[in-house]
PDB file of C-alpha atoms and ligand atoms in Angstrom:
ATOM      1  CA  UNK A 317       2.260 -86.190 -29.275  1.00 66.00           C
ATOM      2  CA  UNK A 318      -1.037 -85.784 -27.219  1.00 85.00           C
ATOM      3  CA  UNK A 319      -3.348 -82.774 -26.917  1.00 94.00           C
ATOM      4  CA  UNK A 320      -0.692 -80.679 -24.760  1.00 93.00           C
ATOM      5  CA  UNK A 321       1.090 -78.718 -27.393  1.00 93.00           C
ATOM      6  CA  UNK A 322      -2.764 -78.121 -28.970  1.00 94.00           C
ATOM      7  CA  UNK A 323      -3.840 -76.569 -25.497  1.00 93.00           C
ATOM      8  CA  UNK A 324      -0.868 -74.498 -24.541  1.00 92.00           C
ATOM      9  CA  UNK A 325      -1.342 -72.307 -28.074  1.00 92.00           C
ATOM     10  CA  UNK A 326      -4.931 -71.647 -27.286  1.00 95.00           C
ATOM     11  CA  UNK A 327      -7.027 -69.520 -24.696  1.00 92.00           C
ATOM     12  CA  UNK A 328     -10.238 -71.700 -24.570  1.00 93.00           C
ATOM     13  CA  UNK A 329     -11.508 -68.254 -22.687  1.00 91.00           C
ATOM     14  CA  UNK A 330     -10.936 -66.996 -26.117  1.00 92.00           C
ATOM     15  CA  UNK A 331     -11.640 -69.057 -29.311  1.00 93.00           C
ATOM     16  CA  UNK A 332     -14.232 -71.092 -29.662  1.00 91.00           C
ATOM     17  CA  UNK A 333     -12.416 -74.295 -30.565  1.00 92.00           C
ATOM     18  CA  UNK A 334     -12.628 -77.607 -28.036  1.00 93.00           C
ATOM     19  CA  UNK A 335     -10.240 -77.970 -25.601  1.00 92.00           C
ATOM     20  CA  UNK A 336      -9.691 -81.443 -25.882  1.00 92.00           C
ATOM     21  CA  UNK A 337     -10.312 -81.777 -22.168  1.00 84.00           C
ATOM     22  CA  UNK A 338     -12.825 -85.369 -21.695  1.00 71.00           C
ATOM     23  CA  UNK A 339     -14.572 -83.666 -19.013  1.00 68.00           C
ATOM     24  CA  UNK A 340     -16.264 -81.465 -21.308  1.00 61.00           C
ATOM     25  CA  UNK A 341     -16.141 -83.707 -24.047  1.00 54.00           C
ATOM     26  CA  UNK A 342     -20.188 -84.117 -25.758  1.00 52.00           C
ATOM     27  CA  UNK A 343     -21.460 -87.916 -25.216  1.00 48.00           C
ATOM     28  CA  UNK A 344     -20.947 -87.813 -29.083  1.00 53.00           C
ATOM     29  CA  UNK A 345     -16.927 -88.032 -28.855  1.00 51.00           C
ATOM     30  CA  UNK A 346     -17.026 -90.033 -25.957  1.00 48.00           C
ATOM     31  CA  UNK A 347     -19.616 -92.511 -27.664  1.00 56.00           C
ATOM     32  CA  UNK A 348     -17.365 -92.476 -31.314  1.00 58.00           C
ATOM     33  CA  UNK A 349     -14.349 -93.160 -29.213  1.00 54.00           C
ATOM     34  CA  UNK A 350     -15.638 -96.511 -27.909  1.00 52.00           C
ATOM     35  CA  UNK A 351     -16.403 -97.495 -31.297  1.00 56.00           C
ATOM     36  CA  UNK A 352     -13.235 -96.523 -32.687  1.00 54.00           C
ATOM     37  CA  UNK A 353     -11.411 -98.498 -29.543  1.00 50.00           C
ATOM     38  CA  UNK A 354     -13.437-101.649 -30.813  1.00 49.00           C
ATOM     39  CA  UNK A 355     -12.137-101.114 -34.558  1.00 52.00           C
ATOM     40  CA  UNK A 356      -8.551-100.197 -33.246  1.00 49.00           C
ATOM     41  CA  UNK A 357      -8.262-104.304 -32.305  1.00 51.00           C
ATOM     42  CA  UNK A 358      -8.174-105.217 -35.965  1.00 56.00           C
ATOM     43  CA  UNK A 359      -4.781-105.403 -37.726  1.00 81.00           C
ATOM     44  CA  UNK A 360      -5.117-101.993 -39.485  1.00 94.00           C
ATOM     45  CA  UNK A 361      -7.027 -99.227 -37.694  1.00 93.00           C
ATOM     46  CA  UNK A 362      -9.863 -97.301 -39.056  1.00 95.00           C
ATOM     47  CA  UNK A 363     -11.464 -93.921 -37.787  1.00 97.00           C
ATOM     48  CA  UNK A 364     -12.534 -90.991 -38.698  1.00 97.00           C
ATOM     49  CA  UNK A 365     -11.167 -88.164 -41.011  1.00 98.00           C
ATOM     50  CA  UNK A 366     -11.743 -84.399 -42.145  1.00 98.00           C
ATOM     51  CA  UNK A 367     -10.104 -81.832 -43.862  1.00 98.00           C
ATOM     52  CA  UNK A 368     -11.131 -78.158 -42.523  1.00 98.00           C
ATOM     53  CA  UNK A 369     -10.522 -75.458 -44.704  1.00 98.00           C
ATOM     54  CA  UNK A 370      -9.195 -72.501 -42.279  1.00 98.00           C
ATOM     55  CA  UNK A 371      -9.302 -69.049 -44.037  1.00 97.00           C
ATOM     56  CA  UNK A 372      -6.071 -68.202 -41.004  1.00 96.00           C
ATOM     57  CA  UNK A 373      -3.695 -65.333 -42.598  1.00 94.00           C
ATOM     58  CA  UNK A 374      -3.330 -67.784 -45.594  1.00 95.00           C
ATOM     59  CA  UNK A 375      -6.103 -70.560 -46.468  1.00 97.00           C
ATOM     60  CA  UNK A 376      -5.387 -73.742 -45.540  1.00 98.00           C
ATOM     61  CA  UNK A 377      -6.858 -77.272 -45.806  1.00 98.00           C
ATOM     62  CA  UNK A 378      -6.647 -78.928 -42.321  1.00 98.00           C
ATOM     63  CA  UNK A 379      -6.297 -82.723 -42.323  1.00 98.00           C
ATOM     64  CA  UNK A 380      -6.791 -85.064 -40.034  1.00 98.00           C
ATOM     65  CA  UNK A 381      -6.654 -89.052 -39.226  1.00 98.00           C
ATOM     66  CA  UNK A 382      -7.798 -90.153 -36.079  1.00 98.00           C
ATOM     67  CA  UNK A 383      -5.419 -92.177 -34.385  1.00 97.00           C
ATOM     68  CA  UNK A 384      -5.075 -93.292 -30.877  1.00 96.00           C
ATOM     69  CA  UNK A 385      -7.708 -91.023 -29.020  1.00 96.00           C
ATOM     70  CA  UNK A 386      -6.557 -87.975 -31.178  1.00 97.00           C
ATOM     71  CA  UNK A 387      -6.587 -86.517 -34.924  1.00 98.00           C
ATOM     72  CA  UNK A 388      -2.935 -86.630 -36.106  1.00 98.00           C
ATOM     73  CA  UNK A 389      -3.311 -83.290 -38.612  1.00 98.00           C
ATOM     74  CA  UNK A 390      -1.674 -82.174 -41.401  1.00 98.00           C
ATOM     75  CA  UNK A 391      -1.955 -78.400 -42.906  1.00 98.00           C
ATOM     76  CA  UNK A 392      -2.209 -78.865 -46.512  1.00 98.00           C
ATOM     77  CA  UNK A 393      -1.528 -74.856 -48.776  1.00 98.00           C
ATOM     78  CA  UNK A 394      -3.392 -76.015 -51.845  1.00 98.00           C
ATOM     79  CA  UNK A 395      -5.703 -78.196 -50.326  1.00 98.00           C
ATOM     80  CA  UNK A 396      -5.760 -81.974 -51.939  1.00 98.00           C
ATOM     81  CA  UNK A 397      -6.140 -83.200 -55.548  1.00 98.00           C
ATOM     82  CA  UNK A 398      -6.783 -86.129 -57.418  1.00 98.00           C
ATOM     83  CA  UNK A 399      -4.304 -86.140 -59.929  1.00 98.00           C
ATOM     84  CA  UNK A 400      -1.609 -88.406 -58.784  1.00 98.00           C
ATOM     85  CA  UNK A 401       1.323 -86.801 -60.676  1.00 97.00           C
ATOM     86  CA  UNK A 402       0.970 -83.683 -58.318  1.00 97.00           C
ATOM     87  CA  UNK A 403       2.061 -83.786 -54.906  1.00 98.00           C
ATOM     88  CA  UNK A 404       0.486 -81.616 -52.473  1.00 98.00           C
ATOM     89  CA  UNK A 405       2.985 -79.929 -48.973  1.00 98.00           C
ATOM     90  CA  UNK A 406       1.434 -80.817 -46.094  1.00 98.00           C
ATOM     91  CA  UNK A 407       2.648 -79.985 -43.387  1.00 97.00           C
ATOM     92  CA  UNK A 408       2.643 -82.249 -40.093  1.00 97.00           C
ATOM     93  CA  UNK A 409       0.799 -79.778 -37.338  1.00 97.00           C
ATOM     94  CA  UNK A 410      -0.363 -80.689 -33.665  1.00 97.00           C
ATOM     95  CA  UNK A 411      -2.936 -83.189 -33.122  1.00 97.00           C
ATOM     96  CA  UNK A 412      -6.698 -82.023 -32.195  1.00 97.00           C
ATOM     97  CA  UNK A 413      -8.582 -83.144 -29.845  1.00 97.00           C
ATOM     98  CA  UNK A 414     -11.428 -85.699 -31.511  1.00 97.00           C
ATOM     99  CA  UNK A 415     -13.605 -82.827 -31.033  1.00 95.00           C
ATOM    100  CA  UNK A 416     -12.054 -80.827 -33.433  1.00 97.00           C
ATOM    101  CA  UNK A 417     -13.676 -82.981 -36.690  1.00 96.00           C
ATOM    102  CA  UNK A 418     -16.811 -81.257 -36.429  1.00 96.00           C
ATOM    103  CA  UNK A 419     -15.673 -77.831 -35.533  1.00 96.00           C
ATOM    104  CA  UNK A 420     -16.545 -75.016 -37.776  1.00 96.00           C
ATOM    105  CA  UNK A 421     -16.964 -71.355 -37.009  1.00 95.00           C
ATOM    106  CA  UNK A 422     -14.691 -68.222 -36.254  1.00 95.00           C
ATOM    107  CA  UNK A 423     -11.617 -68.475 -34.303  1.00 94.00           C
ATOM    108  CA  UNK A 424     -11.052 -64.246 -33.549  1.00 93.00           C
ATOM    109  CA  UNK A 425      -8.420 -63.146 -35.310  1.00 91.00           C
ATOM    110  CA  UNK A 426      -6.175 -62.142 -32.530  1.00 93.00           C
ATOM    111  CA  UNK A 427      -6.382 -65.446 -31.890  1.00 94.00           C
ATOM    112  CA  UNK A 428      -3.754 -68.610 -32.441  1.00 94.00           C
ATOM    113  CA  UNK A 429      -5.432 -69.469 -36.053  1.00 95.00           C
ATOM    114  CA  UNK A 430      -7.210 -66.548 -36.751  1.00 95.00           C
ATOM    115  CA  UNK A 431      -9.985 -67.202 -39.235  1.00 95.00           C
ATOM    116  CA  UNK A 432     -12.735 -68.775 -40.159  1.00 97.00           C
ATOM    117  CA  UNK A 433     -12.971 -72.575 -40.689  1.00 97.00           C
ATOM    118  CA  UNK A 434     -15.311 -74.968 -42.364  1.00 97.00           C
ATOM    119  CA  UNK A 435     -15.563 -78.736 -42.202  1.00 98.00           C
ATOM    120  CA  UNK A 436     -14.559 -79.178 -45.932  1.00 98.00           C
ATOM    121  CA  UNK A 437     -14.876 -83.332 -46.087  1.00 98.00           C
ATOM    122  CA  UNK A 438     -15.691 -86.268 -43.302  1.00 98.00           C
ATOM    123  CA  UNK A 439     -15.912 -90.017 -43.861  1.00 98.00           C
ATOM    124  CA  UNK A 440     -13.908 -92.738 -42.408  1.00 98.00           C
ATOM    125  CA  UNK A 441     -10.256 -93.680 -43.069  1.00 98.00           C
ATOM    126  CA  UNK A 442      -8.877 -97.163 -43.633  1.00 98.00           C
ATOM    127  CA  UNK A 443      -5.418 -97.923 -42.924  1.00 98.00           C
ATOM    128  CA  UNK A 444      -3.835-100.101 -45.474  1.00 98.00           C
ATOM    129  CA  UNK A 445      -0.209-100.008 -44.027  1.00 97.00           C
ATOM    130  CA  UNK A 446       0.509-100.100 -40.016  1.00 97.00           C
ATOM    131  CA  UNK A 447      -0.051 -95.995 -39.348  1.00 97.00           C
ATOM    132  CA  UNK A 448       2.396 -96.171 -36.238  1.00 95.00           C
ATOM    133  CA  UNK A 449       5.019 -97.325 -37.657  1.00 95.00           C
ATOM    134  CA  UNK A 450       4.290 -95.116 -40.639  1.00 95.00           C
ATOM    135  CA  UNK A 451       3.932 -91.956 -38.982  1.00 94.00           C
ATOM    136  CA  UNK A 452       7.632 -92.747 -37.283  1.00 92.00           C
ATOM    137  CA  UNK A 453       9.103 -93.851 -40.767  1.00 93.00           C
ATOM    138  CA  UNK A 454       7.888 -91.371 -42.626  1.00 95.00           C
ATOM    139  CA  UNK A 455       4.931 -93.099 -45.036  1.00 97.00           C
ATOM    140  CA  UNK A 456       1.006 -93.742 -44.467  1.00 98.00           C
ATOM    141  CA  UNK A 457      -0.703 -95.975 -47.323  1.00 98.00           C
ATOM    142  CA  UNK A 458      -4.531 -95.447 -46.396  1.00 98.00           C
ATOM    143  CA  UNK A 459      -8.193 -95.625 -47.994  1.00 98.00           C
ATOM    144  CA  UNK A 460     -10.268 -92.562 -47.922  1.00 98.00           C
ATOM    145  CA  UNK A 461     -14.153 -93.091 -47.848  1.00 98.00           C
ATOM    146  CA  UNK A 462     -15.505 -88.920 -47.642  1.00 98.00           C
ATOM    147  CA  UNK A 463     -17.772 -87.453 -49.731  1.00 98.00           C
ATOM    148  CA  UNK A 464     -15.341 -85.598 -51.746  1.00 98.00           C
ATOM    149  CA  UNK A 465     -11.955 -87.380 -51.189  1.00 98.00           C
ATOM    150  CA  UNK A 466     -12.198 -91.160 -52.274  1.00 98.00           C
ATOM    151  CA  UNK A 467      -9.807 -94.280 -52.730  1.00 98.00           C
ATOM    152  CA  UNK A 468      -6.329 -94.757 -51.780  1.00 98.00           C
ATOM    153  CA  UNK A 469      -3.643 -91.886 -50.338  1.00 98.00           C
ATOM    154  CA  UNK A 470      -0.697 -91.847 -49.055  1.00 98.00           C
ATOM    155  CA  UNK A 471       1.101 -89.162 -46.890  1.00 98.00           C
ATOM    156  CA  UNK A 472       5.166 -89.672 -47.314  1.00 97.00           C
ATOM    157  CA  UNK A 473       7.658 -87.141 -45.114  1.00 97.00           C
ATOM    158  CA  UNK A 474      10.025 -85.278 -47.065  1.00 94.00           C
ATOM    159  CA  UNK A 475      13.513 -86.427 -45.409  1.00 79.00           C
ATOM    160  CA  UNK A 476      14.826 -83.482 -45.003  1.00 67.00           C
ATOM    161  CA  UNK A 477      12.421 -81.792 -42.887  1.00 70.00           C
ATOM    162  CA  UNK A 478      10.575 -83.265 -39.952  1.00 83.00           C
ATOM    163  CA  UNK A 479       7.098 -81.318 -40.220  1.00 95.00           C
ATOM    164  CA  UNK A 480       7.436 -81.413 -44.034  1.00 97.00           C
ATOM    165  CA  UNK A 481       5.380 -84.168 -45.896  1.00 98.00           C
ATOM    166  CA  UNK A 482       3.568 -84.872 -49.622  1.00 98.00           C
ATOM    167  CA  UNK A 483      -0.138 -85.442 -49.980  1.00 98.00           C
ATOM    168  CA  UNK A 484      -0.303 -87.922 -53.182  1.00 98.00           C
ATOM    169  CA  UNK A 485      -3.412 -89.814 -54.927  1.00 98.00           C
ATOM    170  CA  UNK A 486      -2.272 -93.107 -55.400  1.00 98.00           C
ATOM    171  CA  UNK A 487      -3.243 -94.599 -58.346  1.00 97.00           C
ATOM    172  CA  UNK A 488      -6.429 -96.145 -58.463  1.00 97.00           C
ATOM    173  CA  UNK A 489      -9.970 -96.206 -60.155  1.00 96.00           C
ATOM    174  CA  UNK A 490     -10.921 -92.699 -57.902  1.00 96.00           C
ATOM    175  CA  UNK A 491      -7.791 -90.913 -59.762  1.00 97.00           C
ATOM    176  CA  UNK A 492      -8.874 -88.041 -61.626  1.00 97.00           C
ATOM    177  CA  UNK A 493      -6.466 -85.665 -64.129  1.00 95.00           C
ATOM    178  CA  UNK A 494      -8.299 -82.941 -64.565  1.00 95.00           C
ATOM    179  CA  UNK A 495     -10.948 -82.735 -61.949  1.00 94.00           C
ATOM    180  CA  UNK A 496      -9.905 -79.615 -59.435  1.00 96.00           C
ATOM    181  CA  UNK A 497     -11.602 -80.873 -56.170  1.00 98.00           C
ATOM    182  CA  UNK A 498     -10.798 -77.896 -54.260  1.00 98.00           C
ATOM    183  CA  UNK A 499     -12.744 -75.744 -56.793  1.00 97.00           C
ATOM    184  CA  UNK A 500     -15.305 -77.792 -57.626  1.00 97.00           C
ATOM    185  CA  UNK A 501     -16.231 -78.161 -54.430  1.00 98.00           C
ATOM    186  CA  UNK A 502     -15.524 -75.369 -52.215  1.00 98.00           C
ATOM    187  CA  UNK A 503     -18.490 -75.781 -49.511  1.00 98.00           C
ATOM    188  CA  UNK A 504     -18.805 -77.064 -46.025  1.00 98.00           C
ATOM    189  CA  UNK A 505     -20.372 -80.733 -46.010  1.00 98.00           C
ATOM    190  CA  UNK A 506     -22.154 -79.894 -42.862  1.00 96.00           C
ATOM    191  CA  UNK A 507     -23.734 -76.809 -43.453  1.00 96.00           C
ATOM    192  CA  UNK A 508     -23.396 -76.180 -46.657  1.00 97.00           C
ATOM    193  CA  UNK A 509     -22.157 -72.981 -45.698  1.00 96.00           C
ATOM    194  CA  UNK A 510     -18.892 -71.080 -48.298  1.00 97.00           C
ATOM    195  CA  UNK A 511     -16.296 -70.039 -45.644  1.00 96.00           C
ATOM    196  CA  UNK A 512     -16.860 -66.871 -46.878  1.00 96.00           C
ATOM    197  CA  UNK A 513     -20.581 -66.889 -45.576  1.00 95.00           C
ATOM    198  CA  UNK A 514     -19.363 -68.310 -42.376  1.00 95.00           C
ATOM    199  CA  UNK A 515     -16.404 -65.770 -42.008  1.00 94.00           C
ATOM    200  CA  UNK A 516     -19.143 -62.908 -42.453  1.00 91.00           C
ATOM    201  CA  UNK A 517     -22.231 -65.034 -40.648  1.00 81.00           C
ATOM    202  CA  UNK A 518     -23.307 -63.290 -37.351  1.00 56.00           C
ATOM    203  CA  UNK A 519     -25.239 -66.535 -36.288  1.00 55.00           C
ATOM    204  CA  UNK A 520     -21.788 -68.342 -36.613  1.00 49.00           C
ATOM    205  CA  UNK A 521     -20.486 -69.866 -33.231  1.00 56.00           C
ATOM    206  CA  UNK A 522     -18.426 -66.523 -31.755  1.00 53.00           C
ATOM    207  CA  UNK A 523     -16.988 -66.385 -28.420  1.00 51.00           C
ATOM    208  CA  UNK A 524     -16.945 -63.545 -25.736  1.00 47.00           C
ATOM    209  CA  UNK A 525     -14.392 -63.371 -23.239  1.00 43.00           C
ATOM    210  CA  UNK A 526     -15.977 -64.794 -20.102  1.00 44.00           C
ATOM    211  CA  UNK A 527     -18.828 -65.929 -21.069  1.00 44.00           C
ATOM    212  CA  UNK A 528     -18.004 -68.696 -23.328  1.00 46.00           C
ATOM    213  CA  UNK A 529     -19.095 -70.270 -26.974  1.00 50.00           C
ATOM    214  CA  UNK A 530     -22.555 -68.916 -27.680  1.00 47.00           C
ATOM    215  CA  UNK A 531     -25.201 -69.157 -30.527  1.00 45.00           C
ATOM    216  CA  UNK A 532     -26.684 -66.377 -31.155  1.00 43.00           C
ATOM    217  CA  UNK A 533     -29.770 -67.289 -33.256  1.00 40.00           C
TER     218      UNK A 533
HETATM  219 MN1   MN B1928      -5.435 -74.669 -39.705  1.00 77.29          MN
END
């Protein structure tokens, strides 16, 4: 898919989100994306994942699997959970720039994504099933290692819709009934921030047409 269909629905003049563009990419991407090239030789790729929750005109948990030089993202309603018996809708979005992982802040609201967004978990994922030909046929089998989202996942397409796909916990040792990780844990892992504080926060990262992202502290 590439970053083009991520950059024509933005106005980098206008939200603070990265463009994606390598030219103005910190050392920090550039530096994780030679690593990740080295792990991408194995059988099964690794890399990096989050899930940003994204207070837009409805919340939504944002998540993402780094893949190829880009995060392949998923929107996820409910966020995900740890009993396997429930299946979360996610739905199969654009992929973000690598950039993108560590981005929290305000995106103004007359803005594509409106809303305030938090990075809601990180860690690496594991891919325990080839992810190319899973993200073509429909299935990804894959170990998460976050702080909040653990052990094995898979993300399997709903036939009958293209964009349309279930977030399930496999069943495993990290499987959990009862245990709401959404509410239990509602904060940023970064900052430690509620996306409520960060919504309201005037030290947040806020953009002014023209002049571009700025910090005010
Ligand atoms: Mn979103």
């Amino acid at each position: 898919m590439g970053l083009k269909l991520y950059q024509s629905k933005r106005d980098f003049n206008k939200t603070p989100e990265p463009s994606g563009d390598p030219t103005h990419s910190p050392p920090v991407a550039a530096e994780h994306a030679k690593q990740t090239q080295t792990e991408a030789t194995d059988a099964l790729p690794a890399g990096l994942f989050c899930v940003q929750k994204h207070a837009a005109s409805r919340l939504h948990y944002d998540f993402r699997l780094e893949l190829d030089g880009v995060l392949k993202s998923w929107a996820v309603p409910k966020g995900p959970c740890y009993n396997p018996k429930v299946k979360r809708l996610a739905v199969h979005v654009e992929d973000h720039p690598l950039d993108y992982a560590r981005f929290e802040g305000v995106i103004p609201a007359a803005e594509y994504g409106g809303g305030a967004v938090i990075v809601w978990d990180e860690g690496t994922w594991h891919a325990l099933e080839d992810p190319r030909t899973g993200l073509m046929g429909g299935k990804l089998l894959f170990e998460l290692r976050g702080r909040k989202l653990m052990g094995v996942w898979t993300l399997v397409r709903l036939k009958k819709d293209e964009r349309n796909w279930l977030l399930i916990k496999h069943h495993d040792a990290m499987a959990h009934a009862t245990l709401d990780v959404v509410t239990v844990f509602p904060d940023s892992i970064i900052s430690q921030r509620s996306i409520e504080t960060v919504a309201k926060d005037a030290h947040a990262p806020s953009w002014h047409s023209s002049k571009g992202p700025k910090k005010r502290r």
